[in-house]
Short mmCIF file of C-alpha atoms in Angstrom, two decimals:
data_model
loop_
_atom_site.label_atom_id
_atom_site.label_comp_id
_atom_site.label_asym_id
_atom_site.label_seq_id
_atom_site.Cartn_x
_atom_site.Cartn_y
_atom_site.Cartn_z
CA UNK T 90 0.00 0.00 0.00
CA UNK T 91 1.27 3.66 -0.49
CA UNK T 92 -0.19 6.81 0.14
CA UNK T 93 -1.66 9.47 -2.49
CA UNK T 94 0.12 13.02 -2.23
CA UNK T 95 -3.80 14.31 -1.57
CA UNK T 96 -3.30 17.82 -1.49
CA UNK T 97 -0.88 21.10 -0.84
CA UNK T 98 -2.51 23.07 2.01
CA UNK T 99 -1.85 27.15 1.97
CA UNK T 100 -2.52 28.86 5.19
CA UNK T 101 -3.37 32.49 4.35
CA UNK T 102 -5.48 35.67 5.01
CA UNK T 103 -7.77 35.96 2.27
CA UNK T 104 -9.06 32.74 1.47
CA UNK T 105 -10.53 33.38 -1.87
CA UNK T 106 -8.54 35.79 -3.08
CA UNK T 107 -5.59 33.42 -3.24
CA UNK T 108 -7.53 30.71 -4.34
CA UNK T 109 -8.10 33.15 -7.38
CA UNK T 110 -4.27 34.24 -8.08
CA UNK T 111 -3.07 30.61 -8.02
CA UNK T 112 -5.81 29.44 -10.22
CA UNK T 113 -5.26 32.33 -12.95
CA UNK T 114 -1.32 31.98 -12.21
CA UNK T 115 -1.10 27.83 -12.98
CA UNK T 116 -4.66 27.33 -14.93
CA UNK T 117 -6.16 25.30 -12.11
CA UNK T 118 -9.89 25.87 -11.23
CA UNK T 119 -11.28 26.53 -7.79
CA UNK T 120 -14.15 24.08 -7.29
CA UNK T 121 -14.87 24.26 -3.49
CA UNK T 122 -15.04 28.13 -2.60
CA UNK T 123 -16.01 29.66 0.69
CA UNK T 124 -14.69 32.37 3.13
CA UNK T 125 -12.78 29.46 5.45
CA UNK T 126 -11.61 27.12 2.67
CA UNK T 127 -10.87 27.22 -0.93
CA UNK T 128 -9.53 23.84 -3.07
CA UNK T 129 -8.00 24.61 -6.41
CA UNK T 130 -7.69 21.33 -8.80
CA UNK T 131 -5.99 20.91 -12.17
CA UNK T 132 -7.85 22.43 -14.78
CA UNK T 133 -8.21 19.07 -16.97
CA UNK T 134 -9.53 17.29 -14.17
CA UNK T 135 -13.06 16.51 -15.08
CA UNK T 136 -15.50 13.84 -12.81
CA UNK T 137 -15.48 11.64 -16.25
CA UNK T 138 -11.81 11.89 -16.73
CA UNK T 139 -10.81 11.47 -13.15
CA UNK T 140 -12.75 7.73 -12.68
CA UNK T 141 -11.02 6.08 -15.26
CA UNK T 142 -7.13 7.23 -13.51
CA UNK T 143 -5.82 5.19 -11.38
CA UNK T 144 -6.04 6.72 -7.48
CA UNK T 145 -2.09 6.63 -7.19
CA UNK T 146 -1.97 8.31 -10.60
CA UNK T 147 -3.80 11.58 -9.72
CA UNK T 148 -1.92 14.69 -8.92
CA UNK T 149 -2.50 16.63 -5.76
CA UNK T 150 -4.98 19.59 -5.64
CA UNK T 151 -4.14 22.89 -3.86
CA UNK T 152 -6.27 23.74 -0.37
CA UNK T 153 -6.56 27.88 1.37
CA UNK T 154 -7.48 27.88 4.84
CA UNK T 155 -7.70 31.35 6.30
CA UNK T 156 -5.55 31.37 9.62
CA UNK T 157 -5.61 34.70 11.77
CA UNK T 158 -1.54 34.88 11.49
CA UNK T 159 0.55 36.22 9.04
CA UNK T 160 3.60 35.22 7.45
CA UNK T 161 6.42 35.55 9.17
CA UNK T 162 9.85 33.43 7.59
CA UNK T 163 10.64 32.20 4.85
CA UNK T 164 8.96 29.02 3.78
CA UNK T 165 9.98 25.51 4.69
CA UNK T 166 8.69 24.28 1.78
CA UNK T 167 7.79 26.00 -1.59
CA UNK T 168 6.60 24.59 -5.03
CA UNK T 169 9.02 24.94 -8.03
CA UNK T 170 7.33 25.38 -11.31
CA UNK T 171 8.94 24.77 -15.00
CA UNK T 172 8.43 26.36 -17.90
CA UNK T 173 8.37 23.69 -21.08
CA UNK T 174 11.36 24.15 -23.51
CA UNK T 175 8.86 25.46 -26.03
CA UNK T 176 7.80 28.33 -24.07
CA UNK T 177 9.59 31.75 -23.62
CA UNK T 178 10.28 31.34 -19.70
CA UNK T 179 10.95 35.36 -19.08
CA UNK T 180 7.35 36.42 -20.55
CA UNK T 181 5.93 33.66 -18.25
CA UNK T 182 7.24 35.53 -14.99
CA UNK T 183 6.39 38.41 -16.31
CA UNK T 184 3.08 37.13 -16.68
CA UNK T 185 3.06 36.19 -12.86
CA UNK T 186 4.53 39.41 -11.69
CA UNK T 187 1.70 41.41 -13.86
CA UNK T 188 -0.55 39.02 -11.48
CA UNK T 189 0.73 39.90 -8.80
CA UNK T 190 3.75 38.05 -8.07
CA UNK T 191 6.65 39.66 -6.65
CA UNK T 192 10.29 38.63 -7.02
CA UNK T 193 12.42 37.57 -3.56
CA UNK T 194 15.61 37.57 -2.32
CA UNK T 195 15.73 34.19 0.20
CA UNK T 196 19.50 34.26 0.08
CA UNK T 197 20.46 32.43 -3.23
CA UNK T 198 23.33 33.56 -5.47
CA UNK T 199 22.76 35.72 -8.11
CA UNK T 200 23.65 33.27 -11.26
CA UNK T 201 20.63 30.61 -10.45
CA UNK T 202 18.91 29.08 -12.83
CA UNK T 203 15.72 29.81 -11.15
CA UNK T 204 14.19 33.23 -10.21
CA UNK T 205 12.44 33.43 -6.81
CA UNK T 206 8.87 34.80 -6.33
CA UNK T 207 6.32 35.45 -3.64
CA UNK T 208 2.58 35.24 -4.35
CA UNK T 209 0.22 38.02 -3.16
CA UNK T 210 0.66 37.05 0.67
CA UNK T 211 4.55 36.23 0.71
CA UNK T 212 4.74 32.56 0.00
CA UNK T 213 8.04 31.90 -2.29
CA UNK T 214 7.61 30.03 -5.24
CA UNK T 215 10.67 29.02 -8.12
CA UNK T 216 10.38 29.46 -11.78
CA UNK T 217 13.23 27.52 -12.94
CA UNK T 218 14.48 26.81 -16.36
CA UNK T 219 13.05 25.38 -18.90
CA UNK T 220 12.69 21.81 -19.24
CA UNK T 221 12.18 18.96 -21.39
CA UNK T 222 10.40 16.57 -18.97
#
């Protein structure tokens, strides 16, 4: 038996708000919304194409819960996105920034081959380079 990676949980302020900015920034789709909790899946996922996927085989969706603090330090964990080969990888953080993302300095040297961002509430984020696979 192994377990499912079920889903990425976000503490944060505005529940629905960043529900919204990670939806529009990674073309998921927010299909539980309230003012406590917000889940954000894929945006192929469909019930009809879902049942015939194996359970293992189904990627993680993205849960906001609204929490009373704020962010404090940096984050222990953070999701690194990928541009494909085929797509122009500067216009695609410019894309987030004009969204709302922010670039961040967490200490890495200035010659990576990723570029640091923070969503609307802080959370850090990579964009590295582009990839194949």
């Amino acid at each position: 038996m192994t377990l499912r990676w079920y889903t990425l949980v976000i503490d944060c302020h505005d529940v629905r708000k960043q529900a919204a900015w990670w939806a529009e920034a990674i073309g998921w789709k927010t299909i539980i919304e309230s003012d406590e909790e917000c889940v954000n899946i894929p945006g192929w996922v469909e019930p009809d194409t879902v049942k015939d996927i194996p359970w293992d085989r189904i990627g993680p969706g993205m849960v906001f819960v609204k929490v009373p603090e704020g962010k404090t330090v940096k984050n222990r964990l953070h999701l690194d996105f990928a541009p494909h080969t085929s797509q122009d990888r500067d216009a695609e953080i410019a894309r987030l920034e004009s969204l709302g993302a922010r670039r961040a300095d967490v200490g890495q040297p200035e010659d990576t081959s990723w570029t640091v961002l923070t969503d609307p509430e802080g959370n850090e984020f990579c964009v590295l380079s582009s990839r194949e696979y």
